[in-house]
mmCIF file of C-alpha atoms in Angstrom:
data_model
loop_
_atom_site.group_PDB
_atom_site.id
_atom_site.type_symbol
_atom_site.label_atom_id
_atom_site.label_comp_id
_atom_site.label_asym_id
_atom_site.label_seq_id
_atom_site.Cartn_x
_atom_site.Cartn_y
_atom_site.Cartn_z
ATOM 1 C CA MET W 1 84.878 -34.132 -15.980
ATOM 2 C CA GLY W 2 84.402 -37.539 -17.572
ATOM 3 C CA ARG W 3 85.722 -38.797 -20.868
ATOM 4 C CA ARG W 4 82.525 -38.663 -22.887
ATOM 5 C CA ILE W 5 82.793 -38.280 -26.644
ATOM 6 C CA HIS W 6 81.280 -34.990 -27.755
ATOM 7 C CA PHE W 7 80.298 -34.753 -31.428
ATOM 8 C CA VAL W 8 78.888 -31.528 -32.881
ATOM 9 C CA VAL W 9 76.706 -31.717 -35.991
ATOM 10 C CA ASP W 10 77.870 -28.599 -37.820
ATOM 11 C CA PRO W 11 78.694 -28.617 -41.590
ATOM 12 C CA GLN W 12 80.797 -25.437 -41.214
ATOM 13 C CA GLY W 13 82.880 -27.110 -38.540
ATOM 14 C CA TRP W 14 83.269 -30.218 -40.660
ATOM 15 C CA CYS W 15 84.600 -28.112 -43.557
ATOM 16 C CA CYS W 16 87.085 -26.356 -41.277
ATOM 17 C CA MET W 17 88.310 -29.607 -39.772
ATOM 18 C CA GLY W 18 88.524 -31.204 -43.215
ATOM 19 C CA LEU W 19 90.717 -28.335 -44.418
ATOM 20 C CA ILE W 20 93.008 -28.679 -41.404
ATOM 21 C CA ILE W 21 93.343 -32.444 -41.888
ATOM 22 C CA PHE W 22 94.052 -31.967 -45.599
ATOM 23 C CA VAL W 23 96.866 -29.481 -44.896
ATOM 24 C CA TRP W 24 98.272 -31.771 -42.202
ATOM 25 C CA LEU W 25 98.131 -34.798 -44.502
ATOM 26 C CA TYR W 26 99.710 -32.893 -47.391
ATOM 27 C CA ASN W 27 102.632 -31.698 -45.262
ATOM 28 C CA THR W 28 103.090 -35.081 -43.591
ATOM 29 C CA ILE W 29 103.453 -36.738 -46.995
ATOM 30 C CA CYS W 30 105.208 -34.077 -49.083
ATOM 31 C CA ILE W 31 107.776 -32.644 -46.640
ATOM 32 C CA PRO W 32 109.455 -36.009 -45.935
ATOM 33 C CA LYS W 33 109.267 -37.026 -49.587
ATOM 34 C CA VAL W 34 110.638 -33.764 -51.029
ATOM 35 C CA ILE W 35 113.028 -32.634 -48.284
ATOM 36 C CA LEU W 36 113.724 -35.088 -45.479
ATOM 37 C CA PHE W 37 114.268 -38.399 -47.274
ATOM 38 C CA PRO W 38 116.351 -37.032 -50.201
ATOM 39 C CA HIS W 39 118.644 -35.081 -47.882
ATOM 40 C CA TYR W 40 118.913 -38.058 -45.524
ATOM 41 C CA GLU W 41 120.006 -40.309 -48.399
ATOM 42 C CA GLU W 42 122.736 -37.837 -49.301
ATOM 43 C CA GLY W 43 123.895 -37.445 -45.711
ATOM 44 C CA HIS W 44 122.774 -33.845 -45.135
ATOM 45 C CA ILE W 45 120.534 -34.653 -42.145
ATOM 46 C CA SER W 46 120.304 -37.429 -39.594
ATOM 47 C CA LEU W 47 117.521 -39.886 -38.867
ATOM 48 C CA VAL W 48 116.684 -37.902 -35.723
ATOM 49 C CA ALA W 49 115.401 -34.986 -37.834
ATOM 50 C CA ILE W 50 112.978 -37.302 -39.641
ATOM 51 C CA LEU W 51 111.756 -38.910 -36.429
ATOM 52 C CA CYS W 52 111.263 -35.513 -34.770
ATOM 53 C CA TYR W 53 109.144 -34.339 -37.695
ATOM 54 C CA TYR W 54 106.923 -37.407 -37.557
ATOM 55 C CA PHE W 55 106.573 -37.117 -33.779
ATOM 56 C CA CYS W 56 105.517 -33.472 -34.077
ATOM 57 C CA SER W 57 103.077 -34.401 -36.837
ATOM 58 C CA LEU W 58 101.641 -37.238 -34.781
ATOM 59 C CA PHE W 59 101.167 -35.143 -31.635
ATOM 60 C CA CYS W 60 99.566 -32.406 -33.710
ATOM 61 C CA ILE W 61 96.886 -34.643 -35.275
ATOM 62 C CA VAL W 62 96.223 -36.502 -32.008
ATOM 63 C CA SER W 63 95.690 -33.254 -30.113
ATOM 64 C CA LEU W 64 93.396 -32.039 -32.916
ATOM 65 C CA LEU W 65 91.238 -35.176 -32.851
ATOM 66 C CA ARG W 66 91.106 -35.304 -29.059
ATOM 67 C CA ALA W 67 90.180 -31.616 -28.758
ATOM 68 C CA SER W 68 87.433 -32.051 -31.345
ATOM 69 C CA VAL W 69 85.698 -35.037 -29.743
ATOM 70 C CA ALA W 70 86.376 -34.314 -26.052
ATOM 71 C CA ASP W 71 83.499 -33.147 -23.886
ATOM 72 C CA PRO W 72 84.214 -29.460 -23.250
ATOM 73 C CA GLY W 73 82.167 -29.455 -20.052
ATOM 74 C CA LYS W 74 78.570 -29.842 -21.190
ATOM 75 C CA LEU W 75 76.108 -29.528 -18.357
ATOM 76 C CA PRO W 76 73.583 -32.346 -17.823
ATOM 77 C CA GLU W 77 69.870 -31.629 -18.244
ATOM 78 C CA ASN W 78 69.065 -32.064 -14.563
ATOM 79 C CA PRO W 79 72.213 -31.228 -12.623
ATOM 80 C CA LYS W 80 72.384 -32.088 -8.950
ATOM 81 C CA ILE W 81 73.272 -28.912 -7.082
ATOM 82 C CA PRO W 82 74.716 -29.317 -3.592
ATOM 83 C CA ILE W 83 73.007 -27.107 -1.039
ATOM 84 C CA THR W 84 76.309 -25.503 -0.086
ATOM 85 C CA GLU W 85 77.004 -24.486 -3.677
ATOM 86 C CA ARG W 86 73.642 -23.093 -4.788
ATOM 87 C CA GLU W 87 74.839 -19.538 -4.399
ATOM 88 C CA TYR W 88 77.412 -20.218 -7.113
ATOM 89 C CA TRP W 89 74.771 -21.281 -9.647
ATOM 90 C CA GLU W 90 72.557 -19.203 -11.876
ATOM 91 C CA LEU W 91 69.740 -19.653 -14.391
ATOM 92 C CA CYS W 92 70.554 -19.557 -18.092
ATOM 93 C CA ASN W 93 68.143 -17.212 -19.901
ATOM 94 C CA LYS W 94 68.494 -19.187 -23.175
ATOM 95 C CA CYS W 95 67.962 -22.811 -22.178
ATOM 96 C CA ASN W 96 66.327 -22.152 -18.787
ATOM 97 C CA MET W 97 68.708 -24.507 -17.002
ATOM 98 C CA MET W 98 70.732 -24.010 -13.896
ATOM 99 C CA ARG W 99 74.442 -23.664 -14.523
ATOM 100 C CA PRO W 100 77.555 -22.739 -12.483
ATOM 101 C CA LYS W 101 78.690 -19.169 -12.702
ATOM 102 C CA ARG W 102 81.299 -18.494 -15.418
ATOM 103 C CA SER W 103 79.434 -20.952 -17.647
ATOM 104 C CA HIS W 104 78.195 -19.789 -21.030
ATOM 105 C CA HIS W 105 75.517 -20.896 -23.446
ATOM 106 C CA CYS W 106 76.906 -21.844 -26.891
ATOM 107 C CA SER W 107 74.405 -20.982 -29.626
ATOM 108 C CA ARG W 108 76.292 -23.202 -32.072
ATOM 109 C CA CYS W 109 76.157 -26.332 -29.893
ATOM 110 C CA GLY W 110 72.850 -25.471 -28.215
ATOM 111 C CA HIS W 111 73.817 -26.048 -24.578
ATOM 112 C CA CYS W 112 75.761 -24.499 -21.695
ATOM 113 C CA VAL W 113 79.432 -25.255 -21.155
ATOM 114 C CA ARG W 114 81.373 -24.847 -17.918
ATOM 115 C CA ARG W 115 83.986 -22.079 -18.157
ATOM 116 C CA MET W 116 83.441 -21.768 -21.880
ATOM 117 C CA ASP W 117 86.216 -19.829 -23.613
ATOM 118 C CA HIS W 118 84.855 -19.820 -27.170
ATOM 119 C CA HIS W 119 83.489 -22.076 -29.911
ATOM 120 C CA CYS W 120 86.270 -22.994 -32.298
ATOM 121 C CA PRO W 121 85.167 -24.024 -35.815
ATOM 122 C CA TRP W 122 88.625 -25.462 -36.540
ATOM 123 C CA ILE W 123 88.053 -28.229 -34.001
ATOM 124 C CA ASN W 124 84.254 -28.179 -34.466
ATOM 125 C CA ASN W 125 83.800 -27.982 -30.717
ATOM 126 C CA CYS W 126 83.571 -25.606 -27.814
ATOM 127 C CA VAL W 127 86.650 -24.869 -25.755
ATOM 128 C CA GLY W 128 85.619 -25.264 -22.138
ATOM 129 C CA GLU W 129 86.741 -26.486 -18.757
ATOM 130 C CA ASP W 130 87.360 -30.113 -19.727
ATOM 131 C CA ASN W 131 89.106 -29.679 -23.087
ATOM 132 C CA HIS W 132 90.866 -26.334 -22.722
ATOM 133 C CA TRP W 133 94.141 -28.105 -22.025
ATOM 134 C CA LEU W 134 93.775 -30.149 -25.222
ATOM 135 C CA PHE W 135 93.157 -26.964 -27.201
ATOM 136 C CA LEU W 136 96.344 -25.441 -25.784
ATOM 137 C CA GLN W 137 98.253 -28.597 -26.712
ATOM 138 C CA LEU W 138 96.892 -28.295 -30.255
ATOM 139 C CA CYS W 139 98.038 -24.673 -30.509
ATOM 140 C CA PHE W 140 101.485 -25.608 -29.161
ATOM 141 C CA TYR W 141 102.103 -28.564 -31.454
ATOM 142 C CA THR W 142 100.713 -26.650 -34.444
ATOM 143 C CA GLN W 143 103.246 -23.892 -33.799
ATOM 144 C CA ILE W 144 106.049 -26.436 -33.407
ATOM 145 C CA LEU W 145 105.130 -28.299 -36.609
ATOM 146 C CA SER W 146 104.699 -25.084 -38.610
ATOM 147 C CA SER W 147 108.019 -23.653 -37.417
ATOM 148 C CA TYR W 148 109.782 -26.949 -38.095
ATOM 149 C CA THR W 149 108.363 -27.023 -41.624
ATOM 150 C CA LEU W 150 109.460 -23.448 -42.297
ATOM 151 C CA ILE W 151 112.952 -24.181 -41.032
ATOM 152 C CA LEU W 152 113.195 -27.246 -43.256
ATOM 153 C CA ASP W 153 112.021 -25.228 -46.265
ATOM 154 C CA PHE W 154 114.599 -22.547 -45.514
ATOM 155 C CA CYS W 155 117.413 -25.078 -45.074
ATOM 156 C CA HIS W 156 116.370 -26.876 -48.253
ATOM 157 C CA TYR W 157 116.878 -23.744 -50.370
ATOM 158 C CA TYR W 158 119.550 -21.785 -48.473
ATOM 159 C CA TYR W 159 121.574 -24.095 -46.231
ATOM 160 C CA PHE W 160 121.639 -27.723 -47.390
ATOM 161 C CA LEU W 161 123.882 -28.709 -50.258
ATOM 162 C CA PRO W 162 122.056 -29.105 -53.611
ATOM 163 C CA LEU W 163 120.674 -32.553 -54.195
ATOM 164 C CA LYS W 164 122.786 -34.510 -56.645
ATOM 165 C CA LYS W 165 119.740 -36.181 -58.163
ATOM 166 C CA GLU W 166 118.144 -32.867 -59.132
ATOM 167 C CA ASN W 167 119.175 -30.718 -62.077
ATOM 168 C CA TRP W 168 117.897 -27.146 -61.697
ATOM 169 C CA ASP W 169 119.316 -26.123 -65.152
ATOM 170 C CA THR W 170 116.919 -28.262 -67.227
ATOM 171 C CA THR W 171 113.521 -27.219 -68.551
ATOM 172 C CA SER W 172 110.298 -29.216 -68.303
ATOM 173 C CA ILE W 173 110.488 -30.177 -71.992
ATOM 174 C CA GLU W 174 114.032 -31.453 -71.545
ATOM 175 C CA LYS W 175 112.951 -33.570 -68.623
ATOM 176 C CA MET W 176 109.973 -34.992 -70.500
ATOM 177 C CA SER W 177 112.017 -35.800 -73.583
ATOM 178 C CA ASN W 178 114.819 -37.417 -71.529
ATOM 179 C CA CYS W 179 117.378 -35.048 -72.944
ATOM 180 C CA CYS W 180 119.046 -34.458 -69.637
ATOM 181 C CA GLU W 181 121.695 -37.105 -70.181
ATOM 182 C CA ASP W 182 122.652 -35.591 -73.516
ATOM 183 C CA ILE W 183 123.169 -32.102 -72.138
ATOM 184 C CA SER W 184 126.709 -31.642 -70.929
ATOM 185 C CA ARG W 185 127.071 -28.386 -69.050
ATOM 186 C CA PRO W 186 128.342 -27.354 -65.636
ATOM 187 C CA ARG W 187 125.827 -27.314 -62.787
ATOM 188 C CA LYS W 188 124.868 -23.796 -61.793
ATOM 189 C CA PRO W 189 123.787 -22.683 -58.312
ATOM 190 C CA TRP W 190 120.028 -22.479 -57.866
ATOM 191 C CA GLN W 191 120.306 -18.740 -57.190
ATOM 192 C CA GLN W 192 121.809 -18.223 -60.653
ATOM 193 C CA THR W 193 119.088 -20.291 -62.283
ATOM 194 C CA PHE W 194 116.265 -18.408 -60.603
ATOM 195 C CA SER W 195 117.942 -15.074 -61.380
ATOM 196 C CA GLU W 196 117.894 -16.003 -65.064
ATOM 197 C CA VAL W 197 114.231 -17.052 -64.874
ATOM 198 C CA PHE W 198 113.074 -13.885 -63.070
ATOM 199 C CA GLY W 199 115.475 -11.570 -64.884
ATOM 200 C CA THR W 200 117.116 -10.023 -61.814
ATOM 201 C CA HIS W 201 119.607 -10.849 -59.085
ATOM 202 C CA TRP W 202 117.519 -9.009 -56.495
ATOM 203 C CA LYS W 203 115.640 -11.805 -54.744
ATOM 204 C CA ILE W 204 113.035 -9.458 -53.277
ATOM 205 C CA LEU W 205 111.953 -8.566 -56.824
ATOM 206 C CA TRP W 206 111.153 -12.224 -57.558
ATOM 207 C CA PHE W 207 107.935 -11.771 -55.552
ATOM 208 C CA ILE W 208 106.822 -8.464 -57.160
ATOM 209 C CA PRO W 209 104.267 -8.975 -59.971
ATOM 210 C CA PHE W 210 104.111 -5.258 -60.903
ATOM 211 C CA ARG W 211 107.338 -5.120 -62.911
ATOM 212 C CA GLN W 212 108.648 -5.912 -66.341
ATOM 213 C CA ARG W 213 111.125 -8.743 -66.738
ATOM 214 C CA GLN W 214 114.365 -7.846 -68.480
ATOM 215 C CA PRO W 215 116.695 -10.539 -69.850
ATOM 216 C CA LEU W 216 119.568 -11.047 -67.474
ATOM 217 C CA ARG W 217 122.973 -10.297 -68.938
ATOM 218 C CA LEU W 218 125.248 -13.250 -68.308
ATOM 219 C CA PRO W 219 128.988 -13.666 -68.687
ATOM 220 C CA CYS W 220 130.036 -15.353 -71.890
ATOM 221 C CA HIS W 221 131.239 -18.533 -70.215
ATOM 222 C CA ILE W 222 127.815 -18.947 -68.536
ATOM 223 C CA ALA W 223 125.682 -17.881 -71.493
ATOM 224 C CA ASN W 224 127.232 -20.575 -73.659
ATOM 225 C CA HIS W 225 125.713 -23.226 -71.380
ATOM 226 C CA VAL W 226 122.201 -21.796 -71.195
#
């Protein structure tokens, strides 16, 4: 039940943790830069939304790191068994050590863990008696951060007003050649722009790769500005 640092030498676990940290770092940098800060500058969201996102991100990474290095309940090599509790102990047939009942031997870590639930490669550690609460915190804050990110993505495309600094009607070549200032045309909704790109107004068909794109017929007053 102490606060010993538990480090598992497992390349597979390192790869899994590295992937998780990369995704967390990518979202922590890109979501505020692409969604939060631009919409805050234009008055679409408040500072509280930005702070809440950073707090969720902070709690998520802290719970991940703590769950990965916390001692899950590793049994010492020569445990002292009180006489009154010997009936609650048993011999492990893998490491030949005495352990409390409901303990389990982890083949990945190579030792017994009190009340072991499972070995999680995403935290590169066992989930046992002493770090189970940290693992639950990690699952909770991961769900909160993921849901918050999905809500922000949805609001960015469907709820928030279009950003004034972005021009969805320009092509990549026009942006690279700085022709945007020379193009005078009314700003179209993003739905109209994507409908023209995908060739249909049915948004569900935008995600279907097994179809043929047909040029979208536009009204004359819109086609003149394309």
